Amino acid sequence: MTSLDDVPQRALALRTAWLSGNHKPAPARQAKPALRGQRIAAQWAARRKNKVHNGRKRSGKGHAIDLFVPAAPWQVARIRAVAKSMALPPTIFSPRRRLAVRRRLHRMQQSPDAARYLLDDMTEDVIERLDFLRHEPKSALVIGDWTGTLAQTLDARGVEVDRADPLPVSGEQAIDEEQPLPGGGFQLVTSFGTLDTVNDLPGALLHLRAALAPGGLMIASFAGAGSLPALREIMAAADAERPAPRLHPMVDVRAGGQLLQRCGFDDPVIDSRSLSVRFGSLASLVADVRAQGQQNVLAKHGPALGKAAHARALDAFDELADEQGRVTETFEILTLSGWRR
């Protein structure tokens, strides 16, 4: 193969003239067939040399394109749009519906008998973990604690607590889990029931870790894979031959562990526990789901149930009921915890 050092100077000169547009092809009768192979090899070698040294390439139409020439404004805009679309995570959940669910939760929690057993269980678990680990933080960021129980418990222990929520109420600051969190240097960061509906869960976990001080602990709890099996079966029966997305996909234990390792948490711990609740009617089951913010927030959600579909759902509930006419529903609470050493 012809090397760059063996390229004839005349061939290089012709190549340079061709690229600049000043070259005029000679008549075909003046070509020398004996030199055709050498000339082709020289042209390919010169092309490679120009790519390496001059940053130029030849387009399919035979024009020389300088890779370093500034692009036109419309080209820059298109490049930025493509780059932005490639950098953003897929939109699985609707931010608007997510806030609407949070708004309904706050409204339903004003009733004294509203269901709040999921958050109570998560709060109790965090307190037990802190006592078991003998972790005594001086500062904490508490996200999603709409009952205020954990914040009050930590405050009684002398912890300086900052409260935050995607839809804040009095005493809380607004946050977007997919953006850097306000403040930082917290020795404890907790999150209740919000991370399962963010589009960029790895990014949200990275922001939680960034909010920790060295030696700080992160604990996040939310409904995980395997939750609401009875309701899923009832909705499948209601939709019959036209299944629709009624409940969003959830994170399992294995995926949670991989996420913690990927995001750089030290000594990650992932566990799941079941919480079973018995319901005497489909209406009470749906009410508890809504009161605790567990309903569908998918960007592409299914249509509302019609009368016929609702009747099929009631029949499916009765088929699942036991001798007392009750259906046992299960919530799988997934907890992710990790340190920043």
mmCIF file of C-alpha atoms in Angstrom:
data_model
loop_
_atom_site.group_PDB
_atom_site.id
_atom_site.type_symbol
_atom_site.label_atom_id
_atom_site.label_comp_id
_atom_site.label_asym_id
_atom_site.label_seq_id
_atom_site.Cartn_x
_atom_site.Cartn_y
_atom_site.Cartn_z
ATOM 1 C CA MET A 1 0.000 0.000 0.000
ATOM 2 C CA THR A 2 1.265 3.458 -0.848
ATOM 3 C CA SER A 3 2.293 5.418 2.255
ATOM 4 C CA LEU A 4 1.887 9.136 2.774
ATOM 5 C CA ASP A 5 5.627 9.623 2.353
ATOM 6 C CA ASP A 6 5.534 8.066 -1.147
ATOM 7 C CA VAL A 7 2.765 10.298 -2.464
ATOM 8 C CA PRO A 8 4.019 12.133 -5.562
ATOM 9 C CA GLN A 9 4.204 15.880 -5.113
ATOM 10 C CA ARG A 10 2.280 16.432 -8.366
ATOM 11 C CA ALA A 11 -0.606 14.307 -7.108
ATOM 12 C CA LEU A 12 -0.723 16.298 -3.889
ATOM 13 C CA ALA A 13 -0.690 19.547 -5.841
ATOM 14 C CA LEU A 14 -3.563 18.343 -8.057
ATOM 15 C CA ARG A 15 -5.502 17.276 -4.958
ATOM 16 C CA THR A 16 -4.993 20.663 -3.330
ATOM 17 C CA ALA A 17 -6.101 22.463 -6.506
ATOM 18 C CA TRP A 18 -9.177 20.233 -6.767
ATOM 19 C CA LEU A 19 -10.183 21.003 -3.188
ATOM 20 C CA SER A 20 -9.785 24.744 -3.747
ATOM 21 C CA GLY A 21 -11.891 24.610 -6.935
ATOM 22 C CA ASN A 22 -9.057 25.821 -9.221
ATOM 23 C CA HIS A 23 -8.339 22.485 -10.853
ATOM 24 C CA LYS A 24 -9.389 21.985 -14.497
ATOM 25 C CA PRO A 25 -9.435 18.328 -15.601
ATOM 26 C CA ALA A 26 -7.199 17.548 -18.560
ATOM 27 C CA PRO A 27 -8.635 15.936 -21.693
ATOM 28 C CA ALA A 28 -9.049 12.196 -21.473
ATOM 29 C CA ARG A 29 -6.652 11.596 -24.363
ATOM 30 C CA GLN A 30 -3.784 13.037 -22.303
ATOM 31 C CA ALA A 31 -4.240 10.503 -19.500
ATOM 32 C CA LYS A 32 -1.569 7.909 -19.069
ATOM 33 C CA PRO A 33 -3.131 4.498 -18.333
ATOM 34 C CA ALA A 34 0.152 3.224 -16.916
ATOM 35 C CA LEU A 35 -0.025 5.741 -14.075
ATOM 36 C CA ARG A 36 -3.749 5.305 -13.327
ATOM 37 C CA GLY A 37 -3.278 2.876 -10.410
ATOM 38 C CA GLN A 38 -0.540 5.004 -8.885
ATOM 39 C CA ARG A 39 -2.647 8.165 -9.303
ATOM 40 C CA ILE A 40 -5.699 6.594 -7.615
ATOM 41 C CA ALA A 41 -3.556 5.401 -4.722
ATOM 42 C CA ALA A 42 -2.061 8.865 -4.393
ATOM 43 C CA GLN A 43 -5.511 10.471 -4.363
ATOM 44 C CA TRP A 44 -6.737 8.180 -1.588
ATOM 45 C CA ALA A 45 -3.576 8.792 0.411
ATOM 46 C CA ALA A 46 -3.935 12.542 -0.024
ATOM 47 C CA ARG A 47 -7.560 12.309 1.059
ATOM 48 C CA ARG A 48 -6.564 10.545 4.244
ATOM 49 C CA LYS A 49 -3.845 13.081 4.857
ATOM 50 C CA ASN A 50 -6.241 15.990 4.417
ATOM 51 C CA LYS A 51 -8.704 14.421 6.851
ATOM 52 C CA VAL A 52 -6.038 14.062 9.496
ATOM 53 C CA HIS A 53 -4.157 17.332 9.059
ATOM 54 C CA ASN A 54 -6.727 19.748 7.706
ATOM 55 C CA GLY A 55 -9.929 18.439 9.278
ATOM 56 C CA ARG A 56 -11.630 18.202 5.899
ATOM 57 C CA LYS A 57 -13.809 15.511 4.366
ATOM 58 C CA ARG A 58 -15.379 14.931 1.002
ATOM 59 C CA SER A 59 -19.137 14.801 0.822
ATOM 60 C CA GLY A 60 -21.164 12.482 -1.423
ATOM 61 C CA LYS A 61 -21.696 15.309 -3.933
ATOM 62 C CA GLY A 62 -17.993 15.881 -4.454
ATOM 63 C CA HIS A 63 -17.693 19.113 -2.442
ATOM 64 C CA ALA A 64 -15.073 19.781 0.176
ATOM 65 C CA ILE A 65 -16.556 20.510 3.597
ATOM 66 C CA ASP A 66 -14.467 22.152 6.297
ATOM 67 C CA LEU A 67 -15.394 20.605 9.626
ATOM 68 C CA PHE A 68 -14.357 23.776 11.443
ATOM 69 C CA VAL A 69 -16.417 26.273 9.463
ATOM 70 C CA PRO A 70 -19.149 27.806 11.709
ATOM 71 C CA ALA A 71 -22.608 26.360 11.009
ATOM 72 C CA ALA A 72 -25.563 28.431 9.920
ATOM 73 C CA PRO A 73 -27.979 29.601 12.653
ATOM 74 C CA TRP A 74 -30.648 27.090 11.627
ATOM 75 C CA GLN A 75 -28.084 24.299 11.759
ATOM 76 C CA VAL A 76 -26.988 25.332 15.250
ATOM 77 C CA ALA A 77 -30.609 25.385 16.441
ATOM 78 C CA ARG A 78 -31.271 21.940 15.031
ATOM 79 C CA ILE A 79 -28.091 20.505 16.530
ATOM 80 C CA ARG A 80 -29.017 21.911 19.934
ATOM 81 C CA ALA A 81 -32.549 20.493 19.691
ATOM 82 C CA VAL A 82 -31.262 17.040 18.792
ATOM 83 C CA ALA A 83 -28.654 17.127 21.552
ATOM 84 C CA LYS A 84 -31.279 18.205 24.080
ATOM 85 C CA SER A 85 -33.663 15.436 23.059
ATOM 86 C CA MET A 86 -30.873 12.872 23.339
ATOM 87 C CA ALA A 87 -29.836 14.136 26.792
ATOM 88 C CA LEU A 88 -33.339 14.168 28.313
ATOM 89 C CA PRO A 89 -34.771 10.972 29.825
ATOM 90 C CA PRO A 90 -37.965 9.527 28.320
ATOM 91 C CA THR A 91 -41.175 11.140 29.550
ATOM 92 C CA ILE A 92 -42.969 8.278 31.283
ATOM 93 C CA PHE A 93 -44.765 10.341 33.910
ATOM 94 C CA SER A 94 -46.693 13.563 33.467
ATOM 95 C CA PRO A 95 -45.450 16.374 35.766
ATOM 96 C CA ARG A 96 -48.865 18.026 35.525
ATOM 97 C CA ARG A 97 -50.727 14.870 36.577
ATOM 98 C CA ARG A 98 -48.134 14.267 39.281
ATOM 99 C CA LEU A 99 -48.878 17.631 40.877
ATOM 100 C CA ALA A 100 -52.625 17.052 40.468
ATOM 101 C CA VAL A 101 -52.314 13.784 42.387
ATOM 102 C CA ARG A 102 -50.351 15.583 45.099
ATOM 103 C CA ARG A 103 -53.022 18.304 45.251
ATOM 104 C CA ARG A 104 -55.783 15.719 45.704
ATOM 105 C CA LEU A 105 -53.724 14.010 48.410
ATOM 106 C CA HIS A 106 -53.478 17.246 50.408
ATOM 107 C CA ARG A 107 -57.187 17.861 50.014
ATOM 108 C CA MET A 108 -58.214 14.343 51.076
ATOM 109 C CA GLN A 109 -55.812 14.355 54.029
ATOM 110 C CA GLN A 110 -57.807 17.185 55.595
ATOM 111 C CA SER A 111 -60.321 14.522 56.615
ATOM 112 C CA PRO A 112 -59.445 13.074 60.061
ATOM 113 C CA ASP A 113 -60.156 9.487 58.946
ATOM 114 C CA ALA A 114 -58.145 9.657 55.691
ATOM 115 C CA ALA A 115 -55.816 6.732 55.031
ATOM 116 C CA ARG A 116 -52.178 7.455 55.828
ATOM 117 C CA TYR A 117 -50.824 4.070 56.823
ATOM 118 C CA LEU A 118 -48.197 4.013 54.043
ATOM 119 C CA LEU A 119 -46.491 7.178 55.231
ATOM 120 C CA ASP A 120 -46.847 6.108 58.879
ATOM 121 C CA ASP A 121 -45.037 2.857 58.082
ATOM 122 C CA MET A 122 -42.272 4.675 56.171
ATOM 123 C CA THR A 123 -41.807 7.179 59.005
ATOM 124 C CA GLU A 124 -41.608 4.461 61.656
ATOM 125 C CA ASP A 125 -39.070 2.579 59.547
ATOM 126 C CA VAL A 126 -36.798 5.626 59.224
ATOM 127 C CA ILE A 127 -36.843 6.244 62.982
ATOM 128 C CA GLU A 128 -36.001 2.588 63.651
ATOM 129 C CA ARG A 129 -33.126 2.690 61.149
ATOM 130 C CA LEU A 130 -31.643 5.807 62.724
ATOM 131 C CA ASP A 131 -31.782 4.199 66.175
ATOM 132 C CA PHE A 132 -30.309 0.922 64.931
ATOM 133 C CA LEU A 133 -27.463 2.665 63.088
ATOM 134 C CA ARG A 134 -26.965 5.116 65.975
ATOM 135 C CA HIS A 135 -26.929 7.892 63.450
ATOM 136 C CA GLU A 136 -27.582 11.211 65.192
ATOM 137 C CA PRO A 137 -27.771 13.887 62.491
ATOM 138 C CA LYS A 138 -27.568 17.567 63.309
ATOM 139 C CA SER A 139 -29.322 18.635 60.086
ATOM 140 C CA ALA A 140 -31.887 16.905 57.897
ATOM 141 C CA LEU A 141 -33.815 17.451 54.684
ATOM 142 C CA VAL A 142 -37.223 15.729 54.804
ATOM 143 C CA ILE A 143 -39.098 15.352 51.491
ATOM 144 C CA GLY A 144 -42.714 14.236 51.148
ATOM 145 C CA ASP A 145 -43.562 14.129 54.863
ATOM 146 C CA TRP A 146 -47.078 15.532 54.474
ATOM 147 C CA THR A 147 -48.105 14.472 57.999
ATOM 148 C CA GLY A 148 -45.091 16.201 59.565
ATOM 149 C CA THR A 149 -44.513 13.254 61.905
ATOM 150 C CA LEU A 150 -40.866 12.623 61.031
ATOM 151 C CA ALA A 151 -40.027 16.327 61.062
ATOM 152 C CA GLN A 152 -41.545 16.672 64.544
ATOM 153 C CA THR A 153 -39.682 13.595 65.813
ATOM 154 C CA LEU A 154 -36.343 14.839 64.504
ATOM 155 C CA ASP A 155 -36.987 18.342 65.824
ATOM 156 C CA ALA A 156 -37.619 16.866 69.287
ATOM 157 C CA ARG A 157 -34.173 15.272 69.063
ATOM 158 C CA GLY A 158 -32.521 18.596 68.377
ATOM 159 C CA VAL A 159 -32.155 18.157 64.621
ATOM 160 C CA GLU A 160 -32.378 21.221 62.394
ATOM 161 C CA VAL A 161 -34.998 20.132 59.852
ATOM 162 C CA ASP A 162 -35.752 21.527 56.407
ATOM 163 C CA ARG A 163 -39.021 20.306 54.885
ATOM 164 C CA ALA A 164 -39.655 20.131 51.137
ATOM 165 C CA ASP A 165 -42.254 18.757 48.752
ATOM 166 C CA PRO A 166 -43.042 18.825 45.010
ATOM 167 C CA LEU A 167 -46.269 20.616 45.991
ATOM 168 C CA PRO A 168 -45.371 22.420 49.221
ATOM 169 C CA VAL A 169 -47.710 23.457 51.994
ATOM 170 C CA SER A 170 -47.018 25.857 54.844
ATOM 171 C CA GLY A 171 -43.544 25.331 56.275
ATOM 172 C CA GLU A 172 -42.227 23.514 53.207
ATOM 173 C CA GLN A 173 -40.165 24.632 50.232
ATOM 174 C CA ALA A 174 -40.878 23.642 46.658
ATOM 175 C CA ILE A 175 -38.462 21.254 44.981
ATOM 176 C CA ASP A 176 -38.084 19.400 41.721
ATOM 177 C CA GLU A 177 -36.341 16.083 42.399
ATOM 178 C CA GLU A 178 -34.859 16.111 38.900
ATOM 179 C CA GLN A 179 -33.053 19.396 39.633
ATOM 180 C CA PRO A 180 -30.337 20.216 42.196
ATOM 181 C CA LEU A 181 -31.863 20.497 45.657
ATOM 182 C CA PRO A 182 -31.705 23.787 47.567
ATOM 183 C CA GLY A 183 -29.090 23.997 50.249
ATOM 184 C CA GLY A 184 -26.760 21.135 51.040
ATOM 185 C CA GLY A 185 -24.490 19.657 53.649
ATOM 186 C CA PHE A 186 -27.308 17.682 55.298
ATOM 187 C CA GLN A 187 -26.387 14.782 57.541
ATOM 188 C CA LEU A 188 -29.703 13.097 56.743
ATOM 189 C CA VAL A 189 -31.910 13.229 53.650
ATOM 190 C CA THR A 190 -35.198 11.335 53.536
ATOM 191 C CA SER A 191 -37.760 11.019 50.758
ATOM 192 C CA PHE A 192 -41.240 9.538 51.093
ATOM 193 C CA GLY A 193 -43.384 8.384 48.178
ATOM 194 C CA THR A 194 -42.078 10.725 45.468
ATOM 195 C CA LEU A 195 -39.175 9.035 43.668
ATOM 196 C CA ASP A 196 -41.321 6.327 42.052
ATOM 197 C CA THR A 197 -42.914 8.862 39.686
ATOM 198 C CA VAL A 198 -39.904 10.896 38.497
ATOM 199 C CA ASN A 199 -38.790 10.500 34.894
ATOM 200 C CA ASP A 200 -35.090 10.662 35.762
ATOM 201 C CA LEU A 201 -34.680 8.464 38.832
ATOM 202 C CA PRO A 202 -30.862 8.152 38.541
ATOM 203 C CA GLY A 203 -30.609 11.941 38.299
ATOM 204 C CA ALA A 204 -32.890 12.380 41.326
ATOM 205 C CA LEU A 205 -30.734 10.010 43.380
ATOM 206 C CA LEU A 206 -27.604 11.882 42.322
ATOM 207 C CA HIS A 207 -29.173 15.143 43.546
ATOM 208 C CA LEU A 208 -30.043 13.515 46.877
ATOM 209 C CA ARG A 209 -26.460 12.337 47.265
ATOM 210 C CA ALA A 210 -25.132 15.779 46.348
ATOM 211 C CA ALA A 211 -27.257 17.289 49.140
ATOM 212 C CA LEU A 212 -25.521 15.075 51.731
ATOM 213 C CA ALA A 213 -22.549 16.138 53.801
ATOM 214 C CA PRO A 214 -19.633 13.693 54.090
ATOM 215 C CA GLY A 215 -20.816 10.992 56.459
ATOM 216 C CA GLY A 216 -24.460 11.757 55.629
ATOM 217 C CA LEU A 217 -27.193 9.156 55.166
ATOM 218 C CA MET A 218 -29.952 9.009 52.525
ATOM 219 C CA ILE A 219 -33.153 7.003 53.052
ATOM 220 C CA ALA A 220 -35.848 6.905 50.359
ATOM 221 C CA SER A 221 -39.071 4.894 50.574
ATOM 222 C CA PHE A 222 -41.838 4.443 48.025
ATOM 223 C CA ALA A 223 -44.228 1.820 46.660
ATOM 224 C CA GLY A 224 -42.241 -0.733 44.696
ATOM 225 C CA ALA A 225 -42.824 -3.541 42.232
ATOM 226 C CA GLY A 226 -45.494 -6.014 43.320
ATOM 227 C CA SER A 227 -47.771 -3.368 44.815
ATOM 228 C CA LEU A 228 -51.545 -3.443 44.268
ATOM 229 C CA PRO A 229 -51.822 -6.884 42.623
ATOM 230 C CA ALA A 230 -55.550 -7.142 43.359
ATOM 231 C CA LEU A 231 -56.306 -3.731 41.871
ATOM 232 C CA ARG A 232 -54.273 -4.564 38.781
ATOM 233 C CA GLU A 233 -56.273 -7.753 38.303
ATOM 234 C CA ILE A 234 -59.546 -5.893 38.787
ATOM 235 C CA MET A 235 -58.588 -3.224 36.243
ATOM 236 C CA ALA A 236 -57.524 -5.878 33.732
ATOM 237 C CA ALA A 237 -60.931 -7.512 34.064
ATOM 238 C CA ALA A 238 -62.656 -4.142 33.701
ATOM 239 C CA ASP A 239 -60.793 -3.326 30.484
ATOM 240 C CA ALA A 240 -61.577 -6.801 29.098
ATOM 241 C CA GLU A 241 -60.277 -7.049 25.521
ATOM 242 C CA ARG A 242 -59.037 -3.442 25.482
ATOM 243 C CA PRO A 243 -56.360 -3.228 28.182
ATOM 244 C CA ALA A 244 -55.249 0.267 29.144
ATOM 245 C CA PRO A 245 -52.419 1.551 31.361
ATOM 246 C CA ARG A 246 -54.088 2.023 34.748
ATOM 247 C CA LEU A 247 -51.103 1.769 37.094
ATOM 248 C CA HIS A 248 -47.555 2.887 36.428
ATOM 249 C CA PRO A 249 -44.516 0.555 36.369
ATOM 250 C CA MET A 250 -42.605 0.333 39.635
ATOM 251 C CA VAL A 251 -39.002 -0.216 40.727
ATOM 252 C CA ASP A 252 -37.996 -3.616 42.101
ATOM 253 C CA VAL A 253 -35.279 -4.550 44.596
ATOM 254 C CA ARG A 254 -32.707 -5.508 41.977
ATOM 255 C CA ALA A 255 -33.122 -2.295 39.994
ATOM 256 C CA GLY A 256 -32.962 -0.258 43.197
ATOM 257 C CA GLY A 257 -29.635 -1.797 44.143
ATOM 258 C CA GLN A 258 -28.188 -1.144 40.716
ATOM 259 C CA LEU A 259 -29.326 2.482 40.885
ATOM 260 C CA LEU A 260 -27.662 3.083 44.245
ATOM 261 C CA GLN A 261 -24.370 1.626 43.039
ATOM 262 C CA ARG A 262 -24.561 3.569 39.798
ATOM 263 C CA CYS A 263 -25.130 6.826 41.692
ATOM 264 C CA GLY A 264 -22.098 6.339 43.935
ATOM 265 C CA PHE A 265 -23.694 5.621 47.315
ATOM 266 C CA ASP A 266 -21.503 3.818 49.828
ATOM 267 C CA ASP A 267 -22.738 0.772 51.764
ATOM 268 C CA PRO A 268 -26.054 0.673 49.882
ATOM 269 C CA VAL A 269 -28.926 -1.262 51.438
ATOM 270 C CA ILE A 270 -32.096 -2.179 49.551
ATOM 271 C CA ASP A 271 -35.029 -3.999 51.049
ATOM 272 C CA SER A 272 -38.733 -4.485 50.463
ATOM 273 C CA ARG A 273 -41.495 -5.250 52.933
ATOM 274 C CA SER A 274 -45.164 -6.051 52.424
ATOM 275 C CA LEU A 275 -48.073 -4.211 53.958
ATOM 276 C CA SER A 276 -51.422 -5.982 53.579
ATOM 277 C CA VAL A 277 -54.754 -4.205 53.961
ATOM 278 C CA ARG A 278 -58.272 -5.663 53.733
ATOM 279 C CA PHE A 279 -61.060 -3.821 51.935
ATOM 280 C CA GLY A 280 -64.783 -4.406 51.961
ATOM 281 C CA SER A 281 -65.501 -2.569 48.714
ATOM 282 C CA LEU A 282 -63.804 -1.397 45.564
ATOM 283 C CA ALA A 283 -64.710 2.194 46.434
ATOM 284 C CA SER A 284 -62.798 2.022 49.727
ATOM 285 C CA LEU A 285 -59.755 0.540 47.978
ATOM 286 C CA VAL A 286 -59.712 3.282 45.356
ATOM 287 C CA ALA A 287 -60.247 5.947 48.035
ATOM 288 C CA ASP A 288 -57.199 4.763 50.007
ATOM 289 C CA VAL A 289 -55.093 4.706 46.860
ATOM 290 C CA ARG A 290 -56.097 8.264 46.007
ATOM 291 C CA ALA A 291 -55.717 9.576 49.560
ATOM 292 C CA GLN A 292 -52.097 8.392 49.620
ATOM 293 C CA GLY A 293 -51.120 9.566 46.138
ATOM 294 C CA GLN A 294 -50.724 6.131 44.550
ATOM 295 C CA GLN A 295 -52.866 6.537 41.444
ATOM 296 C CA ASN A 296 -51.868 6.716 37.801
ATOM 297 C CA VAL A 297 -49.645 9.626 36.716
ATOM 298 C CA LEU A 298 -48.519 8.196 33.385
ATOM 299 C CA ALA A 299 -48.062 10.653 30.544
ATOM 300 C CA LYS A 300 -50.013 8.281 28.290
ATOM 301 C CA HIS A 301 -52.781 7.069 30.544
ATOM 302 C CA GLY A 302 -55.896 5.091 29.785
ATOM 303 C CA PRO A 303 -59.397 6.522 29.357
ATOM 304 C CA ALA A 304 -61.831 6.750 32.254
ATOM 305 C CA LEU A 305 -63.885 3.640 32.983
ATOM 306 C CA GLY A 306 -67.331 3.586 31.396
ATOM 307 C CA LYS A 307 -70.441 2.115 33.018
ATOM 308 C CA ALA A 308 -69.884 -1.327 31.549
ATOM 309 C CA ALA A 309 -66.224 -1.372 32.565
ATOM 310 C CA HIS A 310 -67.093 -0.217 36.076
ATOM 311 C CA ALA A 311 -69.642 -3.023 36.371
ATOM 312 C CA ARG A 312 -66.981 -5.557 35.320
ATOM 313 C CA ALA A 313 -64.632 -4.104 37.948
ATOM 314 C CA LEU A 314 -67.236 -4.590 40.680
ATOM 315 C CA ASP A 315 -67.781 -8.179 39.560
ATOM 316 C CA ALA A 316 -64.033 -8.824 39.590
ATOM 317 C CA PHE A 317 -63.793 -7.423 43.135
ATOM 318 C CA ASP A 318 -66.576 -9.770 44.293
ATOM 319 C CA GLU A 319 -64.786 -12.740 42.707
ATOM 320 C CA LEU A 320 -61.606 -11.944 44.638
ATOM 321 C CA ALA A 321 -63.414 -11.427 47.946
ATOM 322 C CA ASP A 322 -63.136 -13.993 50.756
ATOM 323 C CA GLU A 323 -65.953 -15.432 52.854
ATOM 324 C CA GLN A 324 -66.301 -12.142 54.727
ATOM 325 C CA GLY A 325 -66.632 -10.275 51.432
ATOM 326 C CA ARG A 326 -63.221 -8.608 51.774
ATOM 327 C CA VAL A 327 -60.282 -8.374 49.399
ATOM 328 C CA THR A 328 -56.724 -8.314 50.696
ATOM 329 C CA GLU A 329 -54.541 -5.784 48.896
ATOM 330 C CA THR A 330 -50.752 -5.652 49.186
ATOM 331 C CA PHE A 331 -48.377 -2.702 49.146
ATOM 332 C CA GLU A 332 -44.686 -3.462 48.624
ATOM 333 C CA ILE A 333 -42.688 -0.684 50.259
ATOM 334 C CA LEU A 334 -39.208 -0.384 48.756
ATOM 335 C CA THR A 335 -36.539 1.384 50.799
ATOM 336 C CA LEU A 336 -33.205 2.547 49.418
ATOM 337 C CA SER A 337 -30.479 3.742 51.751
ATOM 338 C CA GLY A 338 -26.874 4.710 51.287
ATOM 339 C CA TRP A 339 -24.085 6.857 52.704
ATOM 340 C CA ARG A 340 -21.843 9.543 51.338
ATOM 341 C CA ARG A 341 -18.430 8.793 52.794
#
